[in-house]
């Protein structure tokens, strides 16, 4: 019988820990995170709304900057520069994906490293590579590490396979799993990989971050593996008011019976991304206030 890892419950524990920590701090203002959303992508609208809501519940103030879809790079840069320079802002988050005219890499690199709570800048990715404790680690992979630890999943010496090589999930995920202390043997697969089925079926821990439903079927999973599904895909549904439902990248119904543990979608990795953003924001705040 596989265990369903309850991301909502773990995220809630982290929210409670952060609320208690903030209550114990005696600084003269609460933490402040600035969100930038460019355009009206429905998923981004919903993610940013959720982040604002959770921040408020924990006692973190937030500012939302909504820019039009057609915003040129220099206008976005000017906003980032002003938030970088603003002493009342501890953390800056630019919701991805950005419209085509904007360069995501340059945009992420422009955020001051000590406010880059997404961990997407070259500075923070460099710190992560060097296993430097100053790193802000990207929230989704950081959340997955937290889920593995709190669910007592052994990683030391185990075979971990990450499907996906994105900056937001795949790359930092692989770095975290191979770090000292986690000690996994890591393989990264992507759209050009050959023998995916053979590689995946050797994994003790399989992390799937592709963004396509049913990428992982039961024949790709070893008996007793721990499967972490990062996908959040909207598929049409006549049974919901919104007209869609959320599914992951894994064929959950057929894969779950083979696993020791598996994350559901929704309610697995998603809430952990938000929880780790809050954790990073509290860390940025404490560093700023201590200066
Ligand atoms: N888009 C998908 N995931 C993320 C995330 O963790 N941070 C930001 N800023 N954008 C995202």
PDB file of C-alpha atoms in Angstrom, residues 4-291:
ATOM      1  CA  UNK A   4       0.280   9.529  -0.215  1.00  0.00           C
ATOM      2  CA  UNK A   5       2.572  12.362   0.869  1.00  0.00           C
ATOM      3  CA  UNK A   6       0.356  15.182   2.128  1.00  0.00           C
ATOM      4  CA  UNK A   7       1.971  18.405   0.916  1.00  0.00           C
ATOM      5  CA  UNK A   8      -0.837  20.521   2.349  1.00  0.00           C
ATOM      6  CA  UNK A   9      -0.194  19.167   5.857  1.00  0.00           C
ATOM      7  CA  UNK A  10       3.595  19.638   5.646  1.00  0.00           C
ATOM      8  CA  UNK A  11       3.165  23.151   4.223  1.00  0.00           C
ATOM      9  CA  UNK A  12       0.774  23.998   7.063  1.00  0.00           C
ATOM     10  CA  UNK A  13       3.354  22.893   9.651  1.00  0.00           C
ATOM     11  CA  UNK A  14       5.934  25.157   7.999  1.00  0.00           C
ATOM     12  CA  UNK A  15       3.476  28.079   7.993  1.00  0.00           C
ATOM     13  CA  UNK A  16       2.900  27.537  11.723  1.00  0.00           C
ATOM     14  CA  UNK A  17       6.639  27.391  12.408  1.00  0.00           C
ATOM     15  CA  UNK A  18       7.159  30.656  10.502  1.00  0.00           C
ATOM     16  CA  UNK A  19       4.231  32.391  12.231  1.00  0.00           C
ATOM     17  CA  UNK A  20       5.693  31.437  15.614  1.00  0.00           C
ATOM     18  CA  UNK A  21       9.168  32.570  14.573  1.00  0.00           C
ATOM     19  CA  UNK A  22       7.897  35.965  13.371  1.00  0.00           C
ATOM     20  CA  UNK A  23       5.971  36.444  16.627  1.00  0.00           C
ATOM     21  CA  UNK A  24       9.213  35.922  18.547  1.00  0.00           C
ATOM     22  CA  UNK A  25      11.150  38.555  16.545  1.00  0.00           C
ATOM     23  CA  UNK A  26      11.132  42.094  17.856  1.00  0.00           C
ATOM     24  CA  UNK A  27      11.854  44.175  14.747  1.00  0.00           C
ATOM     25  CA  UNK A  28       9.838  47.357  14.202  1.00  0.00           C
ATOM     26  CA  UNK A  29       8.210  46.236  10.954  1.00  0.00           C
ATOM     27  CA  UNK A  30       7.000  42.907   9.505  1.00  0.00           C
ATOM     28  CA  UNK A  31       8.675  41.276   6.474  1.00  0.00           C
ATOM     29  CA  UNK A  32       7.686  42.600   3.052  1.00  0.00           C
ATOM     30  CA  UNK A  33       7.728  40.708  -0.251  1.00  0.00           C
ATOM     31  CA  UNK A  34       7.102  42.389  -3.619  1.00  0.00           C
ATOM     32  CA  UNK A  35       5.477  40.324  -6.365  1.00  0.00           C
ATOM     33  CA  UNK A  36       5.766  41.280 -10.019  1.00  0.00           C
ATOM     34  CA  UNK A  37       3.326  39.770 -12.476  1.00  0.00           C
ATOM     35  CA  UNK A  38       3.578  40.674 -16.173  1.00  0.00           C
ATOM     36  CA  UNK A  39       0.406  39.944 -18.142  1.00  0.00           C
ATOM     37  CA  UNK A  40      -2.677  37.920 -17.272  1.00  0.00           C
ATOM     38  CA  UNK A  41      -1.644  34.285 -17.686  1.00  0.00           C
ATOM     39  CA  UNK A  42      -4.427  32.531 -15.705  1.00  0.00           C
ATOM     40  CA  UNK A  43      -2.082  30.123 -13.912  1.00  0.00           C
ATOM     41  CA  UNK A  44       0.235  32.997 -12.889  1.00  0.00           C
ATOM     42  CA  UNK A  45      -2.747  35.046 -11.659  1.00  0.00           C
ATOM     43  CA  UNK A  46      -3.818  32.133  -9.473  1.00  0.00           C
ATOM     44  CA  UNK A  47      -0.302  31.336  -8.157  1.00  0.00           C
ATOM     45  CA  UNK A  48       0.420  34.942  -7.191  1.00  0.00           C
ATOM     46  CA  UNK A  49      -2.979  35.249  -5.485  1.00  0.00           C
ATOM     47  CA  UNK A  50      -2.189  32.138  -3.422  1.00  0.00           C
ATOM     48  CA  UNK A  51       1.268  33.487  -2.468  1.00  0.00           C
ATOM     49  CA  UNK A  52      -0.266  36.812  -1.354  1.00  0.00           C
ATOM     50  CA  UNK A  53      -2.907  35.026   0.709  1.00  0.00           C
ATOM     51  CA  UNK A  54      -0.460  32.749   2.521  1.00  0.00           C
ATOM     52  CA  UNK A  55       1.948  35.654   3.143  1.00  0.00           C
ATOM     53  CA  UNK A  56      -0.874  37.597   4.803  1.00  0.00           C
ATOM     54  CA  UNK A  57      -1.816  34.633   7.005  1.00  0.00           C
ATOM     55  CA  UNK A  58       1.749  34.284   8.262  1.00  0.00           C
ATOM     56  CA  UNK A  59       2.239  37.985   8.969  1.00  0.00           C
ATOM     57  CA  UNK A  60       4.277  38.897   5.868  1.00  0.00           C
ATOM     58  CA  UNK A  61       3.119  42.044   4.065  1.00  0.00           C
ATOM     59  CA  UNK A  62       3.098  41.943   0.293  1.00  0.00           C
ATOM     60  CA  UNK A  63       2.982  44.369  -2.613  1.00  0.00           C
ATOM     61  CA  UNK A  64       1.706  43.341  -6.001  1.00  0.00           C
ATOM     62  CA  UNK A  65       2.970  45.071  -9.147  1.00  0.00           C
ATOM     63  CA  UNK A  66       0.936  44.101 -12.213  1.00  0.00           C
ATOM     64  CA  UNK A  67       2.462  45.147 -15.533  1.00  0.00           C
ATOM     65  CA  UNK A  68       0.827  44.890 -18.977  1.00  0.00           C
ATOM     66  CA  UNK A  69       1.648  41.926 -21.238  1.00  0.00           C
ATOM     67  CA  UNK A  70       3.477  44.292 -23.646  1.00  0.00           C
ATOM     68  CA  UNK A  71       5.867  45.731 -20.999  1.00  0.00           C
ATOM     69  CA  UNK A  72       9.314  46.374 -22.498  1.00  0.00           C
ATOM     70  CA  UNK A  73      12.454  45.130 -20.755  1.00  0.00           C
ATOM     71  CA  UNK A  74      13.627  48.601 -19.688  1.00  0.00           C
ATOM     72  CA  UNK A  75      10.374  49.256 -17.808  1.00  0.00           C
ATOM     73  CA  UNK A  76      10.563  45.942 -15.997  1.00  0.00           C
ATOM     74  CA  UNK A  77      14.235  46.632 -15.229  1.00  0.00           C
ATOM     75  CA  UNK A  78      13.338  50.041 -13.756  1.00  0.00           C
ATOM     76  CA  UNK A  79      10.781  48.455 -11.430  1.00  0.00           C
ATOM     77  CA  UNK A  80      13.251  45.773 -10.309  1.00  0.00           C
ATOM     78  CA  UNK A  81      15.919  48.456  -9.697  1.00  0.00           C
ATOM     79  CA  UNK A  82      13.521  50.487  -7.569  1.00  0.00           C
ATOM     80  CA  UNK A  83      12.556  47.440  -5.479  1.00  0.00           C
ATOM     81  CA  UNK A  84      16.225  46.460  -5.127  1.00  0.00           C
ATOM     82  CA  UNK A  85      16.929  49.929  -3.721  1.00  0.00           C
ATOM     83  CA  UNK A  86      13.857  50.085  -1.470  1.00  0.00           C
ATOM     84  CA  UNK A  87      14.845  49.395   2.130  1.00  0.00           C
ATOM     85  CA  UNK A  88      11.298  48.507   3.117  1.00  0.00           C
ATOM     86  CA  UNK A  89      11.253  45.543   0.683  1.00  0.00           C
ATOM     87  CA  UNK A  90      13.001  42.347   1.811  1.00  0.00           C
ATOM     88  CA  UNK A  91      12.148  40.046  -1.076  1.00  0.00           C
ATOM     89  CA  UNK A  92      11.351  40.343  -4.786  1.00  0.00           C
ATOM     90  CA  UNK A  93       9.594  37.667  -6.848  1.00  0.00           C
ATOM     91  CA  UNK A  94       8.930  37.876 -10.576  1.00  0.00           C
ATOM     92  CA  UNK A  95       6.356  35.277 -11.553  1.00  0.00           C
ATOM     93  CA  UNK A  96       7.427  33.111 -14.497  1.00  0.00           C
ATOM     94  CA  UNK A  97       6.808  32.558 -17.353  1.00  0.00           C
ATOM     95  CA  UNK A  98       7.380  36.064 -18.733  1.00  0.00           C
ATOM     96  CA  UNK A  99       6.011  37.292 -22.100  1.00  0.00           C
ATOM     97  CA  UNK A 100       8.221  36.589 -25.110  1.00  0.00           C
ATOM     98  CA  UNK A 101       9.755  40.080 -25.465  1.00  0.00           C
ATOM     99  CA  UNK A 102      11.300  39.784 -21.992  1.00  0.00           C
ATOM    100  CA  UNK A 103      14.517  37.916 -21.305  1.00  0.00           C
ATOM    101  CA  UNK A 104      13.942  35.696 -18.265  1.00  0.00           C
ATOM    102  CA  UNK A 105      17.614  35.102 -17.546  1.00  0.00           C
ATOM    103  CA  UNK A 106      18.540  38.802 -17.576  1.00  0.00           C
ATOM    104  CA  UNK A 107      15.424  39.592 -15.543  1.00  0.00           C
ATOM    105  CA  UNK A 108      16.214  37.049 -12.829  1.00  0.00           C
ATOM    106  CA  UNK A 109      19.851  38.157 -12.700  1.00  0.00           C
ATOM    107  CA  UNK A 110      18.804  41.755 -12.106  1.00  0.00           C
ATOM    108  CA  UNK A 111      17.201  40.964  -8.731  1.00  0.00           C
ATOM    109  CA  UNK A 112      19.592  41.713  -5.865  1.00  0.00           C
ATOM    110  CA  UNK A 113      20.946  38.380  -4.595  1.00  0.00           C
ATOM    111  CA  UNK A 114      19.878  39.029  -1.011  1.00  0.00           C
ATOM    112  CA  UNK A 115      16.280  39.742  -2.142  1.00  0.00           C
ATOM    113  CA  UNK A 116      16.151  36.932  -4.715  1.00  0.00           C
ATOM    114  CA  UNK A 117      13.908  34.580  -2.736  1.00  0.00           C
ATOM    115  CA  UNK A 118      13.227  32.535  -5.891  1.00  0.00           C
ATOM    116  CA  UNK A 119      16.917  31.659  -6.116  1.00  0.00           C
ATOM    117  CA  UNK A 120      16.956  31.995  -9.915  1.00  0.00           C
ATOM    118  CA  UNK A 121      19.801  34.550 -10.187  1.00  0.00           C
ATOM    119  CA  UNK A 122      23.285  33.552 -11.270  1.00  0.00           C
ATOM    120  CA  UNK A 123      24.509  34.601  -7.819  1.00  0.00           C
ATOM    121  CA  UNK A 124      22.197  32.284  -5.915  1.00  0.00           C
ATOM    122  CA  UNK A 125      22.612  29.395  -8.367  1.00  0.00           C
ATOM    123  CA  UNK A 126      26.379  29.844  -7.946  1.00  0.00           C
ATOM    124  CA  UNK A 127      26.045  29.761  -4.167  1.00  0.00           C
ATOM    125  CA  UNK A 128      23.941  26.603  -4.457  1.00  0.00           C
ATOM    126  CA  UNK A 129      26.574  24.953  -6.650  1.00  0.00           C
ATOM    127  CA  UNK A 130      29.236  25.852  -4.111  1.00  0.00           C
ATOM    128  CA  UNK A 131      27.057  24.582  -1.223  1.00  0.00           C
ATOM    129  CA  UNK A 132      27.303  28.064   0.312  1.00  0.00           C
ATOM    130  CA  UNK A 133      24.720  28.708   3.047  1.00  0.00           C
ATOM    131  CA  UNK A 134      24.037  32.194   1.612  1.00  0.00           C
ATOM    132  CA  UNK A 135      22.106  30.566  -1.262  1.00  0.00           C
ATOM    133  CA  UNK A 136      18.419  31.189  -1.610  1.00  0.00           C
ATOM    134  CA  UNK A 137      17.313  27.892  -3.116  1.00  0.00           C
ATOM    135  CA  UNK A 138      14.549  27.754  -5.740  1.00  0.00           C
ATOM    136  CA  UNK A 139      11.286  27.119  -3.884  1.00  0.00           C
ATOM    137  CA  UNK A 140       9.965  24.032  -5.689  1.00  0.00           C
ATOM    138  CA  UNK A 141      13.120  21.915  -5.367  1.00  0.00           C
ATOM    139  CA  UNK A 142      13.687  23.203  -1.824  1.00  0.00           C
ATOM    140  CA  UNK A 143      10.111  22.163  -1.016  1.00  0.00           C
ATOM    141  CA  UNK A 144      10.703  18.692  -2.445  1.00  0.00           C
ATOM    142  CA  UNK A 145      13.795  18.233  -0.255  1.00  0.00           C
ATOM    143  CA  UNK A 146      11.719  19.272   2.759  1.00  0.00           C
ATOM    144  CA  UNK A 147       8.966  16.781   1.782  1.00  0.00           C
ATOM    145  CA  UNK A 148      11.518  13.961   1.412  1.00  0.00           C
ATOM    146  CA  UNK A 149      13.083  14.763   4.793  1.00  0.00           C
ATOM    147  CA  UNK A 150       9.813  15.122   6.655  1.00  0.00           C
ATOM    148  CA  UNK A 151       8.478  11.912   5.054  1.00  0.00           C
ATOM    149  CA  UNK A 152      11.631  10.014   6.116  1.00  0.00           C
ATOM    150  CA  UNK A 153      12.649   9.121   2.560  1.00  0.00           C
ATOM    151  CA  UNK A 154      16.243   7.837   2.587  1.00  0.00           C
ATOM    152  CA  UNK A 155      18.372   9.525  -0.110  1.00  0.00           C
ATOM    153  CA  UNK A 156      21.910   8.589   0.958  1.00  0.00           C
ATOM    154  CA  UNK A 157      23.431   6.323  -1.684  1.00  0.00           C
ATOM    155  CA  UNK A 158      20.073   5.941  -3.454  1.00  0.00           C
ATOM    156  CA  UNK A 159      19.437   6.331  -7.171  1.00  0.00           C
ATOM    157  CA  UNK A 160      17.475   9.515  -7.867  1.00  0.00           C
ATOM    158  CA  UNK A 161      16.223  10.294 -11.359  1.00  0.00           C
ATOM    159  CA  UNK A 162      15.042  13.812 -12.212  1.00  0.00           C
ATOM    160  CA  UNK A 163      13.001  14.203 -15.411  1.00  0.00           C
ATOM    161  CA  UNK A 164      13.319  17.805 -16.627  1.00  0.00           C
ATOM    162  CA  UNK A 165      16.278  20.179 -16.823  1.00  0.00           C
ATOM    163  CA  UNK A 166      14.638  23.563 -16.197  1.00  0.00           C
ATOM    164  CA  UNK A 167      16.250  26.375 -14.238  1.00  0.00           C
ATOM    165  CA  UNK A 168      13.214  26.490 -11.951  1.00  0.00           C
ATOM    166  CA  UNK A 169      13.099  22.798 -11.008  1.00  0.00           C
ATOM    167  CA  UNK A 170      15.299  20.219 -12.762  1.00  0.00           C
ATOM    168  CA  UNK A 171      18.758  21.792 -12.464  1.00  0.00           C
ATOM    169  CA  UNK A 172      18.554  22.976  -8.833  1.00  0.00           C
ATOM    170  CA  UNK A 173      16.794  19.704  -7.908  1.00  0.00           C
ATOM    171  CA  UNK A 174      19.723  17.653  -9.201  1.00  0.00           C
ATOM    172  CA  UNK A 175      22.216  19.880  -7.342  1.00  0.00           C
ATOM    173  CA  UNK A 176      20.297  19.542  -4.063  1.00  0.00           C
ATOM    174  CA  UNK A 177      19.965  15.758  -4.280  1.00  0.00           C
ATOM    175  CA  UNK A 178      23.701  15.302  -4.885  1.00  0.00           C
ATOM    176  CA  UNK A 179      24.725  17.722  -2.092  1.00  0.00           C
ATOM    177  CA  UNK A 180      26.608  16.443   0.926  1.00  0.00           C
ATOM    178  CA  UNK A 181      24.030  15.279   3.438  1.00  0.00           C
ATOM    179  CA  UNK A 182      21.525  14.233   0.764  1.00  0.00           C
ATOM    180  CA  UNK A 183      24.116  12.030  -0.991  1.00  0.00           C
ATOM    181  CA  UNK A 184      21.939  10.627  -3.771  1.00  0.00           C
ATOM    182  CA  UNK A 185      23.323   9.322  -7.061  1.00  0.00           C
ATOM    183  CA  UNK A 186      21.566  11.579  -9.543  1.00  0.00           C
ATOM    184  CA  UNK A 187      20.598  11.105 -13.192  1.00  0.00           C
ATOM    185  CA  UNK A 188      18.838  13.869 -15.139  1.00  0.00           C
ATOM    186  CA  UNK A 189      16.618  12.942 -18.105  1.00  0.00           C
ATOM    187  CA  UNK A 190      15.090  15.338 -20.630  1.00  0.00           C
ATOM    188  CA  UNK A 191      13.307  15.442 -23.971  1.00  0.00           C
ATOM    189  CA  UNK A 192      16.357  14.156 -25.862  1.00  0.00           C
ATOM    190  CA  UNK A 193      17.181  11.312 -23.481  1.00  0.00           C
ATOM    191  CA  UNK A 194      17.288   7.800 -24.885  1.00  0.00           C
ATOM    192  CA  UNK A 195      16.127   4.765 -22.893  1.00  0.00           C
ATOM    193  CA  UNK A 196      14.000   6.855 -20.523  1.00  0.00           C
ATOM    194  CA  UNK A 197      11.985   3.847 -19.418  1.00  0.00           C
ATOM    195  CA  UNK A 198      15.083   1.856 -18.529  1.00  0.00           C
ATOM    196  CA  UNK A 199      16.656   4.771 -16.638  1.00  0.00           C
ATOM    197  CA  UNK A 200      13.486   5.669 -14.713  1.00  0.00           C
ATOM    198  CA  UNK A 201      12.738   2.086 -13.761  1.00  0.00           C
ATOM    199  CA  UNK A 202      16.008   1.955 -11.795  1.00  0.00           C
ATOM    200  CA  UNK A 203      15.120   4.986  -9.671  1.00  0.00           C
ATOM    201  CA  UNK A 204      14.564   4.695  -5.933  1.00  0.00           C
ATOM    202  CA  UNK A 205      13.379   8.297  -6.070  1.00  0.00           C
ATOM    203  CA  UNK A 206      11.758   9.596  -9.255  1.00  0.00           C
ATOM    204  CA  UNK A 207      11.126  13.332  -9.605  1.00  0.00           C
ATOM    205  CA  UNK A 208       9.018  14.356 -12.585  1.00  0.00           C
ATOM    206  CA  UNK A 209       9.049  17.986 -13.730  1.00  0.00           C
ATOM    207  CA  UNK A 210       8.040  17.989 -17.377  1.00  0.00           C
ATOM    208  CA  UNK A 211       4.681  19.765 -17.605  1.00  0.00           C
ATOM    209  CA  UNK A 212       2.869  17.103 -19.607  1.00  0.00           C
ATOM    210  CA  UNK A 213       0.190  14.708 -18.283  1.00  0.00           C
ATOM    211  CA  UNK A 214       0.923  10.952 -18.293  1.00  0.00           C
ATOM    212  CA  UNK A 215       4.666  11.384 -18.906  1.00  0.00           C
ATOM    213  CA  UNK A 216       5.330   8.606 -16.403  1.00  0.00           C
ATOM    214  CA  UNK A 217       3.413   5.348 -16.730  1.00  0.00           C
ATOM    215  CA  UNK A 218       3.460   2.361 -14.370  1.00  0.00           C
ATOM    216  CA  UNK A 219       5.978   0.399 -16.494  1.00  0.00           C
ATOM    217  CA  UNK A 220       8.578   3.156 -15.927  1.00  0.00           C
ATOM    218  CA  UNK A 221       8.479   2.862 -12.123  1.00  0.00           C
ATOM    219  CA  UNK A 222      10.329   0.395  -9.910  1.00  0.00           C
ATOM    220  CA  UNK A 223       8.315  -1.401  -7.208  1.00  0.00           C
ATOM    221  CA  UNK A 224       8.661   0.496  -3.934  1.00  0.00           C
ATOM    222  CA  UNK A 225       9.981   3.737  -5.500  1.00  0.00           C
ATOM    223  CA  UNK A 226       9.166   7.154  -4.081  1.00  0.00           C
ATOM    224  CA  UNK A 227       7.579   9.292  -6.832  1.00  0.00           C
ATOM    225  CA  UNK A 228       7.419  13.098  -6.656  1.00  0.00           C
ATOM    226  CA  UNK A 229       5.119  14.683  -9.238  1.00  0.00           C
ATOM    227  CA  UNK A 230       5.909  18.348  -9.916  1.00  0.00           C
ATOM    228  CA  UNK A 231       3.518  18.808 -12.846  1.00  0.00           C
ATOM    229  CA  UNK A 232       0.472  21.032 -12.530  1.00  0.00           C
ATOM    230  CA  UNK A 233      -1.443  20.641 -15.787  1.00  0.00           C
ATOM    231  CA  UNK A 234      -4.890  21.993 -16.579  1.00  0.00           C
ATOM    232  CA  UNK A 235      -6.979  19.489 -18.522  1.00  0.00           C
ATOM    233  CA  UNK A 236     -10.528  20.157 -19.753  1.00  0.00           C
ATOM    234  CA  UNK A 237     -13.277  18.786 -17.521  1.00  0.00           C
ATOM    235  CA  UNK A 238     -17.053  18.925 -17.797  1.00  0.00           C
ATOM    236  CA  UNK A 239     -17.314  18.101 -14.085  1.00  0.00           C
ATOM    237  CA  UNK A 240     -15.878  21.320 -12.643  1.00  0.00           C
ATOM    238  CA  UNK A 241     -17.232  24.866 -12.602  1.00  0.00           C
ATOM    239  CA  UNK A 242     -13.960  26.234 -13.977  1.00  0.00           C
ATOM    240  CA  UNK A 243     -14.107  23.849 -16.959  1.00  0.00           C
ATOM    241  CA  UNK A 244     -10.739  22.282 -16.121  1.00  0.00           C
ATOM    242  CA  UNK A 245      -9.123  20.075 -13.514  1.00  0.00           C
ATOM    243  CA  UNK A 246      -5.519  19.785 -12.377  1.00  0.00           C
ATOM    244  CA  UNK A 247      -3.428  16.702 -13.046  1.00  0.00           C
ATOM    245  CA  UNK A 248       0.271  15.999 -12.614  1.00  0.00           C
ATOM    246  CA  UNK A 249       2.840  14.506 -14.987  1.00  0.00           C
ATOM    247  CA  UNK A 250       2.405  11.000 -13.573  1.00  0.00           C
ATOM    248  CA  UNK A 251      -0.371   8.505 -14.368  1.00  0.00           C
ATOM    249  CA  UNK A 252      -1.314   8.538 -10.694  1.00  0.00           C
ATOM    250  CA  UNK A 253      -4.016   5.838 -10.745  1.00  0.00           C
ATOM    251  CA  UNK A 254      -1.689   3.196 -12.199  1.00  0.00           C
ATOM    252  CA  UNK A 255       1.622   4.344 -10.692  1.00  0.00           C
ATOM    253  CA  UNK A 256       0.491   4.855  -7.072  1.00  0.00           C
ATOM    254  CA  UNK A 257      -0.089   1.136  -6.323  1.00  0.00           C
ATOM    255  CA  UNK A 258       3.584   0.373  -7.197  1.00  0.00           C
ATOM    256  CA  UNK A 259       5.131   3.104  -5.038  1.00  0.00           C
ATOM    257  CA  UNK A 260       6.229   3.223  -1.433  1.00  0.00           C
ATOM    258  CA  UNK A 261       5.302   6.922  -1.417  1.00  0.00           C
ATOM    259  CA  UNK A 262       3.873   9.334  -3.956  1.00  0.00           C
ATOM    260  CA  UNK A 263       2.770  12.974  -4.053  1.00  0.00           C
ATOM    261  CA  UNK A 264      -0.735  13.788  -5.325  1.00  0.00           C
ATOM    262  CA  UNK A 265      -1.685  16.669  -7.657  1.00  0.00           C
ATOM    263  CA  UNK A 266      -3.057  18.918  -6.348  1.00  0.00           C
ATOM    264  CA  UNK A 267      -1.936  18.862  -2.712  1.00  0.00           C
ATOM    265  CA  UNK A 268       1.614  17.540  -3.090  1.00  0.00           C
ATOM    266  CA  UNK A 269       4.494  19.715  -4.281  1.00  0.00           C
ATOM    267  CA  UNK A 270       2.393  22.849  -5.062  1.00  0.00           C
ATOM    268  CA  UNK A 271       1.766  23.969  -1.466  1.00  0.00           C
ATOM    269  CA  UNK A 272       5.427  23.305  -0.626  1.00  0.00           C
ATOM    270  CA  UNK A 273       6.590  25.811  -3.262  1.00  0.00           C
ATOM    271  CA  UNK A 274       4.572  28.492  -1.487  1.00  0.00           C
ATOM    272  CA  UNK A 275       5.755  27.407   1.975  1.00  0.00           C
ATOM    273  CA  UNK A 276       9.418  27.608   0.917  1.00  0.00           C
ATOM    274  CA  UNK A 277       8.867  31.046  -0.592  1.00  0.00           C
ATOM    275  CA  UNK A 278       7.622  32.168   2.809  1.00  0.00           C
ATOM    276  CA  UNK A 279      10.621  30.546   4.493  1.00  0.00           C
ATOM    277  CA  UNK A 280      13.041  32.287   2.118  1.00  0.00           C
ATOM    278  CA  UNK A 281      11.252  35.609   2.660  1.00  0.00           C
ATOM    279  CA  UNK A 282      11.579  35.295   6.436  1.00  0.00           C
ATOM    280  CA  UNK A 283      15.299  34.486   5.989  1.00  0.00           C
ATOM    281  CA  UNK A 284      15.804  37.544   3.745  1.00  0.00           C
ATOM    282  CA  UNK A 285      13.987  39.703   6.316  1.00  0.00           C
ATOM    283  CA  UNK A 286      16.094  38.468   9.219  1.00  0.00           C
ATOM    284  CA  UNK A 287      19.305  39.114   7.258  1.00  0.00           C
ATOM    285  CA  UNK A 288      18.191  42.657   6.364  1.00  0.00           C
ATOM    286  CA  UNK A 289      17.061  43.573   9.845  1.00  0.00           C
ATOM    287  CA  UNK A 290      20.264  42.227  11.399  1.00  0.00           C
ATOM    288  CA  UNK A 291      22.396  44.494   9.180  1.00  0.00           C
TER     289      UNK A 291
END
